[in-house]
Amino acid sequence: MLEIIGLIIKISIVVGVTQGAVAYLILVERKIAAFSQDRIGPNRVGPLGLLQPIVDGVKMFLKEDVTPNYVNKPIFILAPFLSIVTAMIGFAVVPFGPVGPNGPGLFDGPIQFQIAPGIDIGLLYIFAVGSLAVYGVILAGYSSNNKYSFLGGLRSSAQIISYEIPMGLSVLGIVLLASSLDLNTIIQWQDKNAWGIFVQPLGFFIFLICAFAETNRLPFDLPESEQELVGGFHTEYSSMKFGMFFLGEYLHVITVSFLVVILYLGGWDPPFVSLGDSGWLMAILKVGTLITKVLAMIVFVMWIRWTLPRFRYDRLMELAWKRMIPLAIGNTVVTALILQLIRR
Amino acid sequence: MHDFPPSVLTRCLLICLCGGLGTFLMMPTRRQFAKPAVVFALGTGLVAFAALNLIGLGAGPAPIVSRMFFYVFGIASVLGGTLMITARDPVHSALWFAVVVLATSGLFMMAGAGFLAAGTVIVYAGAIIVTFLFVIMLAQSGGKADYDRLARQPAQASLTGFILIWSLLIVILSDPNYHGGLEGSVEPVVVNSRLIPASDLVTVRKLMPEHPGAIVLGKTLTPQLSTPDHLGKGLPAGVPAPQVAGLGSALYTTHLISSEVVGAILFVALAGAVVIATPRKSNSAA
C-alpha cells in the first residue's frame, strides 16, 4: 500500500512541477525573444514580470471558448486532451535523479527518482508514446473542418512520422554502447565511461535535429507556419483548448530536453567531478545537475528559435529522408562494427 | 485436455451466441442507416451481457492494483473492438482501433512482454492507424460515402468472427497452463511467450482443480515479477533483466534464418514501394 501511495505522490510531483514549469517556460521564452529582438519583454506584472505566467493562465481560462458549429465535435474536444496526455505519459520512465539500490532511504527502502524504475524497455516506451503524439495534431486538423487546419495537420503528421525514423535510428548507437534500453543503465554507462556526445557525436546531432522536429518548434514549425496556414492545426481552437495545445508543445520541449541530456549529456553525471553513490547529499547533487542541464537545454531550444529561419516543406522532407536516415543508418553500422572489433 | 465441467462449455456458447447476435444487431446495415433505437439498445445489451460473462470466466492477477489494471485494459479492448466494428464514421472506427491496440499493449505489458507492447504501439498505433486516418481523411473530401458507412455482410461476418472466438476460448481454457477460468483455486503462473530457453523452465508442483488433493508435477517458467509488483522499488538484485536481450538472442540464434528471410522480404517490399511511388518522368514528358 505504501508503495502505491509513494507512486501517487511521485506522479503528483512530476505532473505539478512540469505543469508549473511550463508556465514559467513561456515567460522565459518571451524574455529570450525580447532579448534577441533588443526589447525588454514582459515586465509589468510583478517584479521582472515574474507574475506574468499566472496572469496569462487566468486569461486563458477566462476567455470565451468558441466551438464553431461545423466541427466534428467529439474529436474536436478529444484532440487537445490527447495532445497533453501523450506529452505527459512519457515522463513515467524518465529518471529525475539516481535510481538504484543505494539511493537515500525513506520508510522501507531507497527512494527512486523515477516513476516506474526497472522498466527494461524505457527508451522503447518513450518512442512508443512519442509516436502517439501525432494523434492530437492530426485529429485537431481533421475535426476542425477547415482547410488551413487540415493542411497544417497533414503537414505536421507527415513531419512527425518522417522524423521519428532517423530519431529512432540515431539512438541505436548509444544503445549499442550501453547495451541497454533502460535510461538509468545508459546514464550509468556514461558515468563510468564517457558522455554520449563524445562517443556518438553524429548520433547526438541527428537526435537533436529530430528532437526539434518532433516538438514542432522553429525551424521546424511548418504545421503552424503563421504566414501560410493562419495558425495551422489549432486555428479553430480558443481559450483553454488552445492553451492545452500550447501546454502540450512545451511539455514536449521538456521531455525532449530530458532525453537529450539523459542520452547524450551524461544525465546526472556532472563534468570533471565524480559523485558518490549513496546518501541524501549525493542524490540532491545529482538531481540538481540533471535539472540544471535540462534547463540549459531548454534555453538552447528557445535560443535556436531566433537563430534559424523556417524550412521550406520539400527541403524538410528531403532532409529527413535523404540526409538523416542514411547518416543514422551509417552511424549504427559503424558503431556496431567498431564495437565488434574492440570486443575481439 | 481438461475435462470441462458442462457449465463452462454452456457459458462459452452463451457468450458467443449473445456476443454474435448483439454485434450483428449493432452493425449498420445496407437497408437502413439509422437502426431503430430499440434494436440498437438490444444489441448493446446482448454484447454487454456477453462481455460481462467473458470477464467472469477468467480470474485476473492476484494483487489488487494489477487486477484493476487488468480489468480496465480487458474491458477497454473488448469495448473498443465492438465499437470499432459498429461505428458508422470510419474515422471513429480507426480511433477505436487505436484504443484496442493500446489496451492490448497494456495487457502485454502486464504479462511481462514489454517489448511486444512497445512494438505494437509503435507499429500499429503510431504508424498503421495514422496511415489509415490519412487515407480516410483524404478520401472523404467529398462528404461521407455510403459504402463507408454500412457493413457489407454483417451476418456472415458476425458468425465467422464468433465461431473463431468460441474456438479460441475453448483452446485457451483447455491449455494446461491456464488456471484462471476453472475454479481459480490455483496460483496463476506467468507464462508469456514461447521464445524462452529451456534452462528457464522449472518444475513445480501444482494443484489440479478437477482432482482435489492431487498434486501434479508440471513444467513452468521461472516465476517472473509482474510489472506492478516492482513498480515502486526497481528490480531486486539478481533478477535478470528479461525480454529484450532474451528476445534478441532467440531471434538471432534459434530463429536466424526466419528473421533474415523476413528482413529480405521487407526490404524487397520497401524497394517495390519506392518503385511504385516514384512518378514516371518519361510518361509525363511525352
XYZ file of C-alpha atoms in Angstrom:
630
model
C 0.000 0.000 0.000
C 2.857 2.324 0.951
C 4.365 1.807 -2.494
C 1.183 2.859 -4.186
C 0.911 5.985 -2.066
C 4.553 6.762 -2.849
C 3.842 6.251 -6.506
C 0.866 8.599 -6.423
C 2.957 11.215 -4.614
C 5.705 10.891 -7.223
C 3.230 11.217 -10.075
C 1.661 14.282 -8.485
C 5.056 15.903 -8.005
C 6.058 15.241 -11.610
C 2.759 16.459 -13.040
C 2.653 19.513 -10.796
C 6.248 20.537 -11.363
C 6.120 20.118 -15.128
C 2.830 21.999 -15.485
C 4.155 24.792 -13.310
C 7.421 24.789 -15.210
C 5.563 25.212 -18.479
C 4.013 28.471 -17.276
C 7.432 29.859 -16.461
C 8.977 28.481 -19.644
C 6.587 30.678 -21.565
C 7.907 33.657 -19.639
C 11.494 32.545 -20.301
C 10.676 32.158 -23.967
C 9.235 35.650 -24.147
C 12.224 37.091 -22.324
C 14.639 35.356 -24.681
C 12.613 36.509 -27.666
C 12.713 40.047 -26.342
C 16.448 39.824 -25.745
C 17.036 38.586 -29.297
C 14.997 41.436 -30.707
C 16.517 44.062 -28.441
C 13.321 44.608 -26.449
C 12.667 44.331 -22.734
C 9.864 41.790 -22.749
C 7.084 41.372 -20.191
C 7.939 43.485 -17.137
C 4.647 44.954 -15.914
C 3.195 42.219 -13.724
C 5.223 41.702 -10.584
C 8.973 42.222 -10.241
C 10.708 41.471 -13.571
C 7.377 40.270 -14.906
C 7.556 37.211 -12.701
C 3.797 37.087 -12.117
C 3.070 37.242 -15.824
C 2.545 33.446 -16.226
C -0.164 33.419 -13.550
C -1.992 36.274 -15.214
C -1.605 34.554 -18.587
C -3.058 31.354 -17.151
C -6.042 33.189 -15.684
C -6.593 34.932 -19.000
C -6.510 31.584 -20.788
C -9.239 30.212 -18.518
C -11.475 33.264 -18.631
C -11.530 33.697 -22.401
C -14.636 32.676 -24.285
C -14.446 29.103 -25.505
C -15.708 29.234 -29.074
C -16.595 25.953 -30.750
C -17.609 26.547 -34.368
C -20.728 24.602 -35.281
C -19.196 22.945 -38.355
C -16.606 20.977 -36.381
C -16.686 17.271 -35.649
C -17.413 17.836 -32.003
C -16.306 14.705 -30.102
C -12.964 14.595 -31.909
C -12.571 18.368 -31.700
C -12.793 18.141 -27.907
C -10.675 14.992 -27.687
C -7.703 16.340 -29.661
C -6.275 18.850 -27.139
C -6.554 16.268 -24.344
C -4.626 13.756 -26.429
C -2.002 16.371 -27.085
C -1.359 16.854 -23.355
C -1.671 13.211 -22.365
C 0.771 11.970 -24.980
C 3.246 14.654 -23.948
C 2.845 13.757 -20.252
C 2.946 9.955 -20.101
C 6.491 9.756 -21.422
C 7.642 11.058 -18.031
C 6.778 7.694 -16.471
C 10.166 6.254 -17.371
C 12.298 9.405 -17.305
C 14.732 9.312 -14.361
C 14.950 12.610 -12.477
C 17.900 11.540 -10.449
C 19.769 8.457 -9.307
C 17.906 5.170 -9.430
C 19.267 2.063 -7.821
C 19.655 0.143 -4.602
C 21.930 2.768 -2.972
C 19.544 5.719 -3.015
C 18.737 7.703 0.105
C 16.433 5.713 2.352
C 12.964 6.680 3.414
C 10.492 4.313 5.111
C 11.334 0.883 3.727
C 13.890 1.189 1.012
C 15.758 3.620 -1.173
C 13.923 6.408 -2.946
C 13.927 6.046 -6.699
C 13.827 9.274 -8.640
C 11.700 7.796 -11.378
C 8.011 6.981 -11.521
C 8.498 3.479 -12.902
C 12.034 2.273 -12.218
C 13.310 -1.011 -13.545
C 11.408 -0.823 -16.801
C 13.674 -2.721 -19.123
C 12.352 -1.043 -22.252
C 12.416 2.592 -21.107
C 13.656 4.057 -24.365
C 11.269 1.986 -26.474
C 8.420 3.093 -24.248
C 9.339 6.722 -24.851
C 9.380 6.163 -28.594
C 6.051 4.340 -28.442
C 4.479 7.206 -26.541
C 6.153 9.736 -28.807
C 4.667 8.059 -31.852
C 1.213 8.726 -30.384
C 1.804 12.475 -30.251
C 0.755 12.723 -33.871
C -2.857 11.914 -32.941
C -3.528 15.219 -31.202
C -2.340 17.166 -34.216
C -3.927 15.121 -36.984
C -7.282 14.868 -35.205
C -7.337 18.574 -34.433
C -6.668 19.324 -38.091
C -9.313 16.921 -39.299
C -12.086 17.735 -36.868
C -11.777 21.498 -37.352
C -13.275 21.032 -40.805
C -11.198 23.898 -42.114
C -8.726 23.826 -44.980
C -5.916 25.600 -43.178
C -6.243 23.411 -40.118
C -6.391 20.283 -42.229
C -3.311 21.207 -44.252
C -1.484 22.051 -41.048
C -2.499 18.726 -39.546
C -1.406 16.761 -42.619
C 1.942 18.520 -42.829
C 2.569 18.002 -39.187
C 1.735 14.308 -39.242
C 3.980 13.770 -42.249
C 6.744 15.649 -40.493
C 6.373 13.834 -37.180
C 6.185 10.404 -38.802
C 9.196 11.130 -41.022
C 11.410 12.421 -38.251
C 10.585 9.544 -35.950
C 12.625 7.246 -38.174
C 16.024 8.984 -38.011
C 15.339 9.690 -34.331
C 14.883 6.010 -33.589
C 17.913 5.079 -35.669
C 20.149 7.713 -34.134
C 19.805 6.410 -30.569
C 20.779 2.890 -31.617
C 24.441 3.844 -31.357
C 24.288 4.783 -27.696
C 22.018 1.810 -27.003
C 24.632 -0.491 -28.541
C 27.347 1.083 -26.433
C 25.437 0.917 -23.176
C 23.878 -2.392 -24.275
C 20.604 -1.474 -22.654
C 17.358 0.308 -23.431
C 16.979 1.327 -19.808
C 17.667 5.036 -19.359
C 19.347 4.513 -15.971
C 21.754 1.988 -17.374
C 22.609 4.399 -20.168
C 23.367 7.155 -17.643
C 25.454 4.768 -15.566
C 27.405 3.731 -18.640
C 28.132 7.381 -19.407
C 29.113 7.960 -15.780
C 31.659 5.146 -15.985
C 32.945 5.824 -19.496
C 32.285 8.987 -21.461
C 29.336 11.182 -22.258
C 27.276 10.186 -25.265
C 28.069 13.396 -27.104
C 31.764 12.450 -27.221
C 31.366 8.837 -28.275
C 28.348 9.395 -30.521
C 28.707 12.912 -31.953
C 26.809 12.124 -35.152
C 24.056 10.346 -33.280
C 23.788 13.348 -30.972
C 23.353 15.813 -33.821
C 20.797 13.683 -35.639
C 18.874 13.157 -32.422
C 18.962 16.859 -31.630
C 17.649 17.832 -35.076
C 14.881 15.226 -34.883
C 14.035 16.393 -31.393
C 13.445 19.889 -32.716
C 11.279 18.483 -35.486
C 9.259 16.343 -33.073
C 8.462 19.294 -30.872
C 7.224 21.310 -33.874
C 9.416 24.247 -32.982
C 11.264 26.596 -35.256
C 12.972 25.919 -37.639
C 10.554 23.001 -37.980
C 7.281 24.705 -37.096
C 5.692 24.136 -40.512
C 2.436 22.794 -39.069
C 1.660 26.230 -37.733
C 3.547 28.493 -40.095
C 1.532 31.645 -39.484
C 2.094 33.241 -42.853
C 0.723 30.366 -44.909
C -1.701 28.498 -42.691
C -3.091 31.107 -40.251
C -2.457 29.059 -37.110
C -2.108 25.577 -38.566
C -3.956 22.758 -36.878
C -5.110 24.862 -33.937
C -6.642 27.687 -35.960
C -10.166 26.944 -34.721
C -9.238 26.442 -31.091
C -9.693 29.100 -28.470
C -9.449 29.582 -24.733
C -8.235 26.633 -22.681
C -8.425 24.201 -25.594
C -5.798 26.266 -27.360
C -3.984 26.505 -24.054
C -3.799 22.725 -23.899
C -2.071 22.527 -27.269
C 0.323 25.174 -26.057
C 0.919 23.219 -22.867
C 1.447 20.037 -24.866
C 4.057 21.719 -27.020
C 6.039 22.990 -24.051
C 5.747 19.645 -22.263
C 7.245 18.123 -25.372
C 10.151 20.536 -25.164
C 10.751 19.441 -21.563
C 10.563 15.720 -22.393
C 12.883 16.090 -25.345
C 15.380 18.117 -23.324
C 15.383 15.413 -20.663
C 16.038 12.817 -23.328
C 18.918 14.709 -24.909
C 20.509 15.232 -21.503
C 19.997 11.626 -20.428
C 21.144 10.010 -23.651
C 23.993 12.261 -24.686
C 24.938 14.734 -21.973
C 25.597 12.329 -19.145
C 22.339 12.639 -17.214
C 23.076 13.286 -13.532
C 26.833 12.948 -14.080
C 28.468 16.367 -13.563
C 31.537 17.195 -15.682
C 35.024 16.761 -14.144
C 33.647 15.553 -10.803
C 32.689 12.075 -9.772
C 29.801 11.828 -7.351
C 29.454 9.053 -4.801
C 26.720 6.520 -4.801
C 24.803 6.839 -1.582
C 23.311 9.380 0.744
C 20.953 12.296 0.551
C 23.611 14.849 -0.388
C 24.747 12.923 -3.449
C 21.182 12.322 -4.534
C 20.338 16.002 -4.264
C 23.512 16.964 -6.140
C 22.666 14.515 -8.904
C 19.104 15.754 -9.226
C 20.434 19.309 -9.264
C 22.952 18.501 -12.008
C 20.318 16.842 -14.135
C 17.826 19.680 -13.747
C 20.496 22.299 -14.483
C 21.464 20.520 -17.671
C 17.827 20.181 -18.707
C 17.210 23.886 -18.094
C 20.276 24.765 -20.157
C 18.978 22.530 -22.916
C 15.565 24.209 -22.835
C 17.170 27.639 -23.082
C 19.178 26.337 -26.041
C 15.964 25.181 -27.731
C 14.450 28.634 -27.271
C 17.582 30.365 -28.445
C 17.629 28.357 -31.685
C 14.175 29.684 -32.453
C 15.617 33.151 -33.088
C 18.648 31.914 -34.972
C 17.302 29.904 -37.891
C 14.547 30.612 -40.400
C 11.818 28.098 -41.180
C 12.473 25.304 -43.679
C 10.640 25.002 -46.941
C 8.376 21.955 -46.838
C 10.101 19.861 -49.534
C 13.509 20.687 -48.063
C 12.267 19.484 -44.702
C 11.221 16.122 -46.100
C 14.447 15.776 -48.074
C 16.492 16.489 -45.004
C 14.787 13.659 -43.135
C 14.653 11.016 -45.836
C 17.710 11.675 -47.965
C 20.219 13.010 -45.462
C 19.451 11.981 -41.912
C 18.187 8.433 -42.379
C 21.271 7.300 -44.376
C 23.537 9.088 -41.902
C 21.782 7.476 -38.940
C 21.977 4.021 -40.515
C 25.664 4.578 -41.265
C 26.229 5.661 -37.678
C 24.608 2.495 -36.373
C 26.598 0.235 -38.688
C 29.921 1.909 -37.888
C 29.231 1.784 -34.159
C 28.328 -1.899 -34.317
C 31.427 -2.639 -36.395
C 33.799 -0.832 -34.034
C 32.199 -2.463 -31.011
C 32.624 -5.870 -32.569
C 36.280 -5.182 -33.447
C 37.069 -3.928 -29.956
C 35.368 -6.861 -28.338
C 37.555 -9.334 -30.207
C -7.079 -31.522 -22.408
C -9.117 -30.845 -19.325
C -12.473 -32.373 -18.901
C -14.655 -29.343 -18.912
C -17.422 -29.003 -16.455
C -20.547 -28.631 -18.602
C -21.228 -25.239 -17.049
C -18.074 -23.796 -18.620
C -18.985 -25.098 -22.059
C -22.501 -23.722 -21.807
C -21.117 -20.423 -20.688
C -18.746 -20.204 -23.658
C -21.574 -20.996 -26.010
C -23.811 -18.405 -24.354
C -21.094 -15.760 -24.583
C -20.510 -16.394 -28.261
C -24.197 -16.513 -29.152
C -25.077 -13.325 -27.296
C -21.976 -11.524 -28.491
C -22.513 -12.520 -32.112
C -26.187 -11.628 -32.149
C -25.568 -8.351 -30.327
C -22.772 -7.315 -32.663
C -24.936 -8.173 -35.653
C -27.757 -6.023 -34.315
C -25.435 -3.120 -33.637
C -23.827 -3.070 -37.063
C -25.003 -0.535 -39.614
C -26.727 -2.379 -42.488
C -27.489 -1.636 -46.081
C -31.229 -1.166 -45.671
C -31.365 1.476 -43.007
C -28.582 3.782 -41.962
C -30.062 4.542 -38.597
C -31.322 1.427 -36.911
C -34.319 1.776 -34.637
C -33.038 2.681 -31.209
C -34.692 -0.422 -29.719
C -32.728 -2.783 -31.950
C -29.518 -0.946 -31.239
C -30.182 -0.986 -27.498
C -30.981 -4.700 -27.606
C -27.711 -5.354 -29.427
C -25.795 -3.275 -26.913
C -27.415 -5.170 -24.063
C -26.528 -8.547 -25.548
C -22.925 -7.519 -26.171
C -22.636 -6.123 -22.655
C -24.047 -9.347 -21.236
C -21.553 -11.396 -23.238
C -18.672 -9.137 -22.220
C -19.587 -9.373 -18.525
C -19.756 -13.142 -18.768
C -16.427 -13.218 -20.536
C -14.877 -11.214 -17.724
C -16.362 -13.593 -15.180
C -14.745 -16.508 -16.993
C -11.212 -15.523 -16.069
C -9.644 -14.503 -12.811
C -7.263 -11.585 -13.117
C -3.893 -11.454 -11.398
C -3.993 -11.549 -7.622
C -2.634 -8.140 -6.438
C -5.457 -5.654 -6.341
C -3.721 -2.973 -8.416
C -2.748 -5.438 -11.123
C -6.267 -6.788 -11.126
C -7.711 -3.315 -11.519
C -5.468 -2.549 -14.484
C -6.186 -5.954 -15.951
C -9.912 -5.298 -15.943
C -9.553 -1.772 -17.256
C -7.422 -2.936 -20.190
C -9.560 -6.008 -20.813
C -12.834 -4.118 -20.847
C -11.323 -1.342 -22.969
C -10.120 -3.795 -25.591
C -13.424 -5.686 -25.814
C -15.446 -2.480 -25.855
C -13.104 -0.826 -28.348
C -13.296 -3.844 -30.624
C -17.091 -3.815 -30.635
C -17.284 -0.098 -31.247
C -14.661 -0.277 -33.969
C -16.861 -2.676 -35.912
C -20.140 -0.937 -35.257
C -19.130 2.739 -35.588
C -20.642 4.478 -38.603
C -17.921 7.062 -39.083
C -14.735 5.426 -40.442
C -12.585 7.933 -38.559
C -14.239 6.847 -35.314
C -13.610 3.229 -36.291
C -9.926 3.953 -36.774
C -9.782 5.669 -33.383
C -11.492 2.748 -31.641
C -8.942 0.521 -33.322
C -6.249 2.642 -31.694
C -7.973 2.106 -28.336
C -7.939 -1.666 -28.905
C -4.240 -1.594 -29.762
C -3.355 0.489 -26.707
C -5.417 -1.664 -24.344
C -3.912 -4.842 -25.768
C -0.439 -3.389 -25.313
C -1.349 -2.700 -21.713
C -2.238 -6.372 -21.294
C 1.048 -7.387 -22.943
C 2.872 -5.108 -20.527
C 1.126 -6.743 -17.570
C 2.098 -10.180 -18.828
C 5.713 -9.015 -18.745
C 6.044 -8.704 -22.511
C 7.135 -5.087 -22.563
C 8.979 -5.278 -25.847
C 5.917 -6.664 -27.576
C 3.798 -3.910 -26.019
C 6.093 -1.110 -27.164
C 6.471 -2.673 -30.600
C 2.718 -2.984 -31.022
C 2.154 0.631 -30.075
C 4.924 1.917 -32.344
C 3.903 -0.152 -35.349
C 0.119 -0.195 -35.083
C -0.968 2.874 -33.155
C 1.924 5.054 -34.259
C 2.175 4.149 -37.914
C -0.540 1.941 -39.374
C -3.589 3.593 -37.843
C -2.188 7.025 -38.641
C -1.864 5.907 -42.261
C -5.474 4.679 -42.138
C -6.523 8.074 -40.825
C -4.631 9.795 -43.628
C -6.315 7.693 -46.281
C -9.788 8.018 -44.773
C -9.468 11.765 -44.389
C -8.133 12.358 -47.874
C -10.646 10.007 -49.497
C -13.553 11.664 -47.747
C -13.130 15.141 -49.081
C -16.482 14.983 -50.859
C -18.500 14.060 -47.796
C -19.084 10.644 -46.347
C -19.783 7.969 -48.906
C -22.457 5.316 -48.395
C -20.026 2.478 -48.768
C -18.022 3.817 -45.867
C -20.997 3.809 -43.574
C -22.520 0.377 -43.939
C -21.375 -3.121 -43.197
C -21.166 -5.405 -46.199
C -22.220 -8.790 -44.882
C -22.860 -8.353 -41.192
C -24.486 -11.740 -40.608
C -21.717 -13.794 -42.180
C -19.033 -11.666 -40.586
C -20.505 -11.953 -37.082
C -20.972 -15.698 -37.466
C -17.402 -16.286 -38.616
C -15.957 -13.965 -36.027
C -17.744 -15.513 -33.113
C -17.058 -19.084 -34.201
C -13.416 -18.040 -34.126
C -13.825 -16.552 -30.651
C -15.568 -19.728 -29.467
C -12.734 -21.944 -30.667
C -10.168 -19.598 -29.136
C -11.996 -19.714 -25.806
C -12.054 -23.496 -25.828
C -8.371 -23.712 -26.737
C -7.365 -21.228 -24.056
C -9.466 -22.885 -21.379
C -8.115 -26.333 -22.214
C -4.491 -25.199 -22.027
C -2.978 -26.935 -19.009
C -1.101 -23.739 -18.155
C -4.304 -21.791 -17.835
C -5.934 -21.876 -14.456
C -7.891 -18.683 -14.173
C -11.123 -19.993 -15.570
C -11.614 -23.221 -13.717
C -12.500 -22.524 -10.124
C -9.438 -20.324 -9.717
C -8.000 -22.311 -6.815
C -4.507 -22.479 -8.255
C -1.886 -19.756 -8.124
C -1.730 -18.227 -11.602
C 1.602 -18.816 -13.260
C 3.203 -16.274 -15.537
C 3.599 -17.706 -18.992
C 4.451 -15.082 -21.539
C 5.986 -16.410 -24.613
C 7.450 -19.492 -26.169
C 10.714 -17.876 -27.120
C 12.392 -18.944 -23.929
C 15.351 -21.237 -23.421
C 14.642 -24.478 -21.633
C 17.023 -23.524 -18.843
C 14.491 -21.003 -17.623
C 11.915 -23.697 -17.038
C 11.477 -25.054 -13.573
C 9.476 -27.946 -12.266
C 6.645 -27.014 -9.968
C 4.023 -28.864 -8.048
C 0.551 -27.641 -8.686
C -2.917 -28.476 -7.566
C -5.270 -29.610 -10.249
C -8.668 -28.158 -9.673
C -10.597 -31.086 -11.023
C -8.792 -33.618 -8.832
C -8.915 -32.095 -5.375
C -5.968 -33.108 -3.267
C -3.871 -34.492 -6.117
C -0.537 -32.812 -6.740
C 0.826 -32.928 -10.266
C 4.308 -32.081 -11.392
C 4.494 -29.669 -14.274
C 6.955 -27.543 -16.138
C 6.559 -23.836 -15.993
C 8.586 -20.716 -16.331
C 10.683 -19.367 -13.537
C 8.223 -17.065 -11.867
C 8.852 -13.571 -13.107
C 7.763 -10.414 -11.442
C 4.632 -8.958 -12.878
C 5.200 -5.310 -13.652
C 3.135 -3.710 -10.885
C 4.850 -5.781 -8.189
C 8.072 -3.873 -8.520
C 6.703 -0.548 -9.665
C 7.791 1.273 -6.547
C 11.128 -0.394 -5.952
C 13.004 -1.350 -9.060
C 14.150 -4.849 -9.806
C 15.676 -6.652 -6.839
C 19.292 -7.653 -7.263
C 19.899 -10.928 -9.025
C 16.776 -10.903 -11.154
C 17.974 -10.846 -14.751
C 16.531 -8.167 -16.968
C 14.166 -10.171 -19.126
C 12.631 -9.537 -22.514
C 14.702 -7.560 -24.960
C 18.041 -9.320 -24.541
C 16.370 -12.728 -24.438
C 14.232 -11.941 -27.443
C 17.220 -10.668 -29.389
C 19.364 -13.675 -28.681
C 16.486 -16.011 -29.557
C 15.853 -14.175 -32.832
C 19.492 -14.158 -33.895
C 20.408 -17.678 -32.879
C 17.497 -20.105 -32.938
C 15.403 -18.197 -35.458
C 18.204 -16.650 -37.507
C 17.035 -17.939 -40.897
C 13.445 -16.834 -40.387
C 14.408 -13.325 -39.315
C 16.805 -12.982 -42.243
C 14.081 -14.124 -44.638
C 11.589 -11.692 -43.126
C 14.153 -8.923 -43.405
C 14.770 -9.728 -47.064
C 11.036 -9.751 -47.834
C 10.548 -6.420 -46.112
C 13.477 -4.958 -47.999
C 12.030 -6.111 -51.318
C 8.674 -4.634 -50.326
C 10.381 -1.340 -49.497
C 12.109 -1.272 -52.881
C 8.789 -2.102 -54.560
C 7.041 0.730 -52.735
C 9.693 3.187 -53.859
C 9.393 1.998 -57.478
C 5.599 2.254 -57.454
C 5.520 5.629 -55.750
C 8.111 7.323 -57.964
C 6.383 9.297 -60.733
C 7.498 8.170 -64.196
C 9.200 11.066 -65.841
C 9.166 9.694 -69.393
C 5.357 9.368 -69.404
C 4.656 12.811 -68.082
C 7.117 14.367 -70.533
C 5.565 12.646 -73.529
